[in-house]
Each structure stands twice: as structure tokens, then as C-alpha cells.
Coordinates of C-alpha atoms in Angstrom, one line a residue:
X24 CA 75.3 56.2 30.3
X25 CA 71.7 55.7 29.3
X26 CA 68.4 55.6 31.0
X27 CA 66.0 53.3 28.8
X28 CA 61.9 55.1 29.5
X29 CA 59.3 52.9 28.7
X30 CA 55.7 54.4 29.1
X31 CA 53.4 51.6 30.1
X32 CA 49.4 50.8 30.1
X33 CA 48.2 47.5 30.4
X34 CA 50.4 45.6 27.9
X35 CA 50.0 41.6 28.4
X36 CA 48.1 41.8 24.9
X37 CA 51.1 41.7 22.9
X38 CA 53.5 40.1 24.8
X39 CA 56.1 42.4 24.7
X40 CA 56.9 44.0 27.5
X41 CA 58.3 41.2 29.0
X42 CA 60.4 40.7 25.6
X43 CA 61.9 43.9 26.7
X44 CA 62.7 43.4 30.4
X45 CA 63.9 40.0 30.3
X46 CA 66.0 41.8 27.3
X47 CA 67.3 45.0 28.6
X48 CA 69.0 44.4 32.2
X49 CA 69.8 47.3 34.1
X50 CA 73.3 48.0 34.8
X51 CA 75.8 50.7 36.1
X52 CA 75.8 52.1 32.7
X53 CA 71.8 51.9 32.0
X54 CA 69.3 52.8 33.7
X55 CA 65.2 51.3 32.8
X56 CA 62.2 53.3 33.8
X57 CA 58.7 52.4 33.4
X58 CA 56.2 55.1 33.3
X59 CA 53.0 53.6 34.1
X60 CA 49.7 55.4 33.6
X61 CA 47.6 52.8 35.8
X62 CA 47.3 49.3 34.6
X63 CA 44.9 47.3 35.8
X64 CA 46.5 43.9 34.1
X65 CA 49.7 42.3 35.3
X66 CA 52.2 44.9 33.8
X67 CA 53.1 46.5 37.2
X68 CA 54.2 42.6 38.2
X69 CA 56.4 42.1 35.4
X70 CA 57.8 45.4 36.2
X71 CA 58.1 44.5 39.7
X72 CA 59.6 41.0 38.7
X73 CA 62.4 42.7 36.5
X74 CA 63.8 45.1 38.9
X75 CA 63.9 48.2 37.2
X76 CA 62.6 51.4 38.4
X77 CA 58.7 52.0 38.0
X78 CA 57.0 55.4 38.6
X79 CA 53.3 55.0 39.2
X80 CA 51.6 57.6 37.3
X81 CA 47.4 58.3 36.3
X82 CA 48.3 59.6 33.0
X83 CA 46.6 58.3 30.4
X84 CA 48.7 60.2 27.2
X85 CA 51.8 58.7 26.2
X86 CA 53.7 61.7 26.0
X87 CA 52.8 62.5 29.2
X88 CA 54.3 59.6 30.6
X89 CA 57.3 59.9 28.4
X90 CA 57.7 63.5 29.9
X91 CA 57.5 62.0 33.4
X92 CA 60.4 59.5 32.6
X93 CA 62.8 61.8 30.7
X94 CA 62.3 64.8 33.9
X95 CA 63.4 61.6 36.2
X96 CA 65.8 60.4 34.1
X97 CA 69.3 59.9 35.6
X98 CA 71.7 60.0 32.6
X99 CA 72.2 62.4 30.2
X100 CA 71.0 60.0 26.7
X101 CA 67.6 58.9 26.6
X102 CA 66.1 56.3 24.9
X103 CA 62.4 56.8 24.3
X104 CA 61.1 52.8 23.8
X105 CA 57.8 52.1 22.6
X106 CA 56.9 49.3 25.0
X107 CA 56.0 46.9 21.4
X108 CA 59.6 47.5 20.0
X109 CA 62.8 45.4 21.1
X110 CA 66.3 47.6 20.1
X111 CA 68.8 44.8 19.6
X112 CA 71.3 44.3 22.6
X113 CA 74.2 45.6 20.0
X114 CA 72.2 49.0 19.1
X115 CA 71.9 49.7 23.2
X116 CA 75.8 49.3 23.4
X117 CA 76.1 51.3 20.5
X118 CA 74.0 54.2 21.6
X119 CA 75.8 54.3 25.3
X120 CA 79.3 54.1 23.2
X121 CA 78.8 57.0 21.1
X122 CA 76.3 59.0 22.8
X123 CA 78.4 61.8 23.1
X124 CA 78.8 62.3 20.1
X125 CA 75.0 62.2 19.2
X126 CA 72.2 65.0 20.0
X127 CA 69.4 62.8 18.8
X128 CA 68.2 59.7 16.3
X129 CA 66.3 56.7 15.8
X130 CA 66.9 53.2 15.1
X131 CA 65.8 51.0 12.1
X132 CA 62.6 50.2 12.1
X133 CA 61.5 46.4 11.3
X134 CA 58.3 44.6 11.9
X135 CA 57.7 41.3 13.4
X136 CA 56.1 39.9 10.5
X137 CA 57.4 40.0 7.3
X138 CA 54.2 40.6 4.9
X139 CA 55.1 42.6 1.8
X140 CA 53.1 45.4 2.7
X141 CA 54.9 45.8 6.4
X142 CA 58.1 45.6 4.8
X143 CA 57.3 48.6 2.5
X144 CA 56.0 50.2 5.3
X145 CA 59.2 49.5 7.5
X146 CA 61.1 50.8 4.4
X147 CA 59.7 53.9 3.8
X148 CA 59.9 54.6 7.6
X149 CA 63.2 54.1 7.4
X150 CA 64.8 56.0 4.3
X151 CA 61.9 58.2 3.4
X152 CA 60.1 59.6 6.1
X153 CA 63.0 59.2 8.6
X154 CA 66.1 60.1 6.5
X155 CA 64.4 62.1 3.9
X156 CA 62.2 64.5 6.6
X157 CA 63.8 63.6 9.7
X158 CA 60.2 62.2 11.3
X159 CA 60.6 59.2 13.6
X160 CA 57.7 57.2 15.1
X161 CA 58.6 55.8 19.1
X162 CA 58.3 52.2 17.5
X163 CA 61.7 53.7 16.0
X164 CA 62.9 53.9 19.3
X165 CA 63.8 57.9 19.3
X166 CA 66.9 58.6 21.6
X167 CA 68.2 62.3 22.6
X168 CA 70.4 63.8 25.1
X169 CA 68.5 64.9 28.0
X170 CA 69.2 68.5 27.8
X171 CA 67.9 69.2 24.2
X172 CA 64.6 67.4 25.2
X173 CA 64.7 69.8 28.1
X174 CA 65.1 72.9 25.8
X175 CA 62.5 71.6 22.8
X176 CA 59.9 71.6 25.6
X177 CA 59.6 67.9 25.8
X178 CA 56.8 66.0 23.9
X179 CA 53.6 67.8 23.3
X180 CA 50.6 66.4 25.6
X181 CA 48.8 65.1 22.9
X182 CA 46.9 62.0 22.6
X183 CA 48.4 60.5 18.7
X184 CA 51.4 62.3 17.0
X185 CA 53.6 63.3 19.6
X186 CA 57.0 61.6 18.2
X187 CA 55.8 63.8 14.6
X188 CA 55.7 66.7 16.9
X189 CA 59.2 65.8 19.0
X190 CA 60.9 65.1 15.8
X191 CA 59.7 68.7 14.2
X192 CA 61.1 70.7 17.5
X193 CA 64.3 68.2 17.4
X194 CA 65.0 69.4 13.8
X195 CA 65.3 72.6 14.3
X196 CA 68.3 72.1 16.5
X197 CA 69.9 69.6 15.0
X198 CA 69.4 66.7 12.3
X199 CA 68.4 62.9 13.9
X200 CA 70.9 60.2 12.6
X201 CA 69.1 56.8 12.3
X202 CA 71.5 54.2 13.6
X203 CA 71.5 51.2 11.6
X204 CA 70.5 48.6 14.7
X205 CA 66.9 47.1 14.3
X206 CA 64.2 48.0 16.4
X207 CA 61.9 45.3 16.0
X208 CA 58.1 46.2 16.0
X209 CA 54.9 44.1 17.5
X210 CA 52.4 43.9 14.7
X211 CA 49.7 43.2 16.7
X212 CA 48.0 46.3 15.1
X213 CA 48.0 44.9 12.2
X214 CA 47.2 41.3 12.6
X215 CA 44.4 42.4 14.7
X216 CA 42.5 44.8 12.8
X217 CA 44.0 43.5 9.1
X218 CA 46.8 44.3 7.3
X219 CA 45.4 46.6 4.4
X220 CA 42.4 47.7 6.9
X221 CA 45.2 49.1 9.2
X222 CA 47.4 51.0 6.7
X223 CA 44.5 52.1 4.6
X224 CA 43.4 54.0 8.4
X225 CA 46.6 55.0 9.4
X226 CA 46.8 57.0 6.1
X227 CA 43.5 58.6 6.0
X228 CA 44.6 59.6 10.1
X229 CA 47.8 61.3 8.6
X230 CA 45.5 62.7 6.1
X231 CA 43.8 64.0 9.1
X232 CA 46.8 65.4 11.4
X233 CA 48.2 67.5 8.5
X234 CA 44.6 69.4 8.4
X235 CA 44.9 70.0 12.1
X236 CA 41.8 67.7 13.0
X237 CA 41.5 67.1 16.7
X238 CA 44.3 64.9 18.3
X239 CA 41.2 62.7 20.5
X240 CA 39.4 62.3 17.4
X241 CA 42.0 60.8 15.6
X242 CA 43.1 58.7 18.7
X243 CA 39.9 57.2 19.0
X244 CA 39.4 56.3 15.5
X245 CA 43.0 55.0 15.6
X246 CA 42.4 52.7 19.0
X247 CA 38.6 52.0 18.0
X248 CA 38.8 48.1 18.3
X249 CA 42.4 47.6 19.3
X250 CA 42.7 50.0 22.5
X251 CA 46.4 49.3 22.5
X252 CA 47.8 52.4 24.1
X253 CA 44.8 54.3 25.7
X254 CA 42.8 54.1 28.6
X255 CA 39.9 52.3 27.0
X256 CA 40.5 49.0 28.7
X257 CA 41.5 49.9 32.3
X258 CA 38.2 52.3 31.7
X259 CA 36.2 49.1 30.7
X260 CA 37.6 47.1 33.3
X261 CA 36.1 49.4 36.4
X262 CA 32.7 49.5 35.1

């Protein structure tokens, strides 16, 4: 059995939210929660429109929605989704085949657009940061069993960082497996703000977490334009 947690905040932009609930349909064996932390687009109808469960929440971190969802959850795996990633149909049947028999992983990571540079970037997700240290983005689409969540203290209530930070309690209890079914990535990022601009910030942020700079700072310089996964535009929208 699996319950599918998706942690939601005003995402028409990219389109693929709906991508994901027309996808995933819930059934006996899964179960879909969204997390919502107060959209003001039309998120809450597509969520509505689908059927799945939604829990209504004001929280504006990720991880503390993600908490929300895996404390609710009904099943005992848990598949964290980034609400801009699409696990294909055969990874999800997978996952609710063998999850006894797994504590925690990710799936393979793939962008939507195949520019060199996201490729490489995909790549070294994949085998060297994931395989080599065990560290899994969400847009990997992290799973676990419920329980081991429960006793790793969940996800850290920070604002950027807090699948690093899951991945680092994870691996002390056990090691992730990365399954080899895609989980396909928006770009939107990238498109939006440029490719090289994007990765060229995203490493001087890294840069930033490893010298312990302040998880708001870096999630504002990481939205600043984009506001993708904050508060920023439901803010904007009630002034």
C-alpha cells in the first residue's frame, strides 16, 4: 500500500499538477494527499476535481506540509512527490510491489528538457550525489516507510534543503536504493530564469548551505524572480 503526499502552493505556473492527478488515480492500494499551504490560484480546484484527499493547511514551508501529509498518512510507504515531478505509472506499481522490502529510496531523476547541461545535471543527481552520498532532492521523488520517517524526526522545518537534511537522518539508519523508474522533472526553473543563470545560483546556494548560511536567506535568493514554492505570490496577491 502507498499513500502518494504532494505539498501544494499555487501551482498553475507550470502545469504540472494536473500532470500528476490526471496521472496517479487513487485506488485501494494508494492513497493521494495534497498538502496545501493556501493557494490563492486554482490548485485547490484541480485537487477538488481529481478526488483525492486535500488537507487545507497555512503553512508556507514545504517540509512542513510534507510533515502534515506523512503524520496523516494511511499506509505504511510514503512517497514524498514534488508537485513538478511525474514518477512513471510502472515506478508506482513497483514501489507498492516491493515496499516491504524497502526502508527508503528515490527514483531516477530526468528533466523535461533535454539541454546538455540538464542532462549532466540529471546525471550527477542520479549516480553521484544520490548513489555515491546517498542525498536525494524531492524532484527525486524520495519514498520511505512511515515508521522510519516517524523515528528520524520527519523533515526539518526549514525553508530550502530539507530533502539534504531527510536524506542525512535516513542514512544513518539505513542506505536509500534509487529505483531505476524516471521521475520526470518540470524545468520551469530553468527556462525561466536561464539555463547557466540557474545552475551557476544553485551552486553558489549549495556553496552557501555547507557554511551554515541562513535557510531564508538562501530561499529568497533561490525564489527571487521565480517564487515557485514560497509564499511570495499568494503574499503579492492580497496586497
Amino acid at each position: 500500500m502507498l499513500t502518494i503526499i504532494i505539498p501544494t502552493l499555487n501551482e498553475s505556473k507550470s502545469g504540472y499538477l494536473k500532470k500528476l492527478l490526471d496521472a496517479y488515480k487513487p485506488t485501494p492500494e494508494i492513497e493521494i494527499v495534497c498538502v496545501d499551504g493556501g493557494s490563492l490560484d486554482n490548485t485547490l480546484e484541480l485537487i477538488k476535481v481529481a478526488g483525492v484527499r486535500l488537507i487545507e493547511t497555512g503553512l508556507a514551508s514545504r517540509a512542513a506540509r510534507l510533515n502534515v501529509g506523512i503524520q496523516e498518512a494511511k499506509y505504511e510507504m510514503v512517497l514524498l512527490n514534488h508537485p513538478r515531478s511525474l514518477v512513471e505509472i510502472a515506478g508506482i506499481k513497483a514501489l507498492i510491489m516491493a515496499n516491504k522490502h524497502l526502508s527508503w529510496g528515490a527514483f531516477t531523476h530526468r528533466f523535461d528538457n533535454s539541454h546538455p547541461l540538464l542532462r549532466f545535471t540529471s546525471w550527477y543527481s542520479n549516480y553521484m550525489r544520490g548513489d555515491k552520498r546517498g542525498i536525494y532532492y524531492l524532484d527525486h521523488c524520495i519514498f520511505a516507510n512511515k515508521q522510519l520517517l516517524l523515528e528520524v524526526g520527519l523533515l526539518p522545518d526549514i525553508d530550502i534543503f530539507e530533502d539534504t537534511a531527510l536524506c542525512l537522518r535516513l542514512n544513518k539508519k539505513a542506505k536509500g536504493i534509487r529505483l531505476p523508474y524516471i521521475s520526470e522533472t518540470s524545468a520551469i526553473r530553468f527556462e525561466t530564469a536561464g539555463i547557466y543563470s540557474q545552475a551557476i545560483k544553485n551552486q553558489y546556494i549549495k556553496w552557501l548551505y555547507y557554511f551554515n548560511r541562513s535557510d531564508k536567506k538562501m530561499n529568497s535568493m533561490y525564489e527571487k524572480g521565480l517564487e515557485l514554492n514560497t509564499e511570495y505570490e499568494a503574499n503579492k496577491k492580497q496586497k
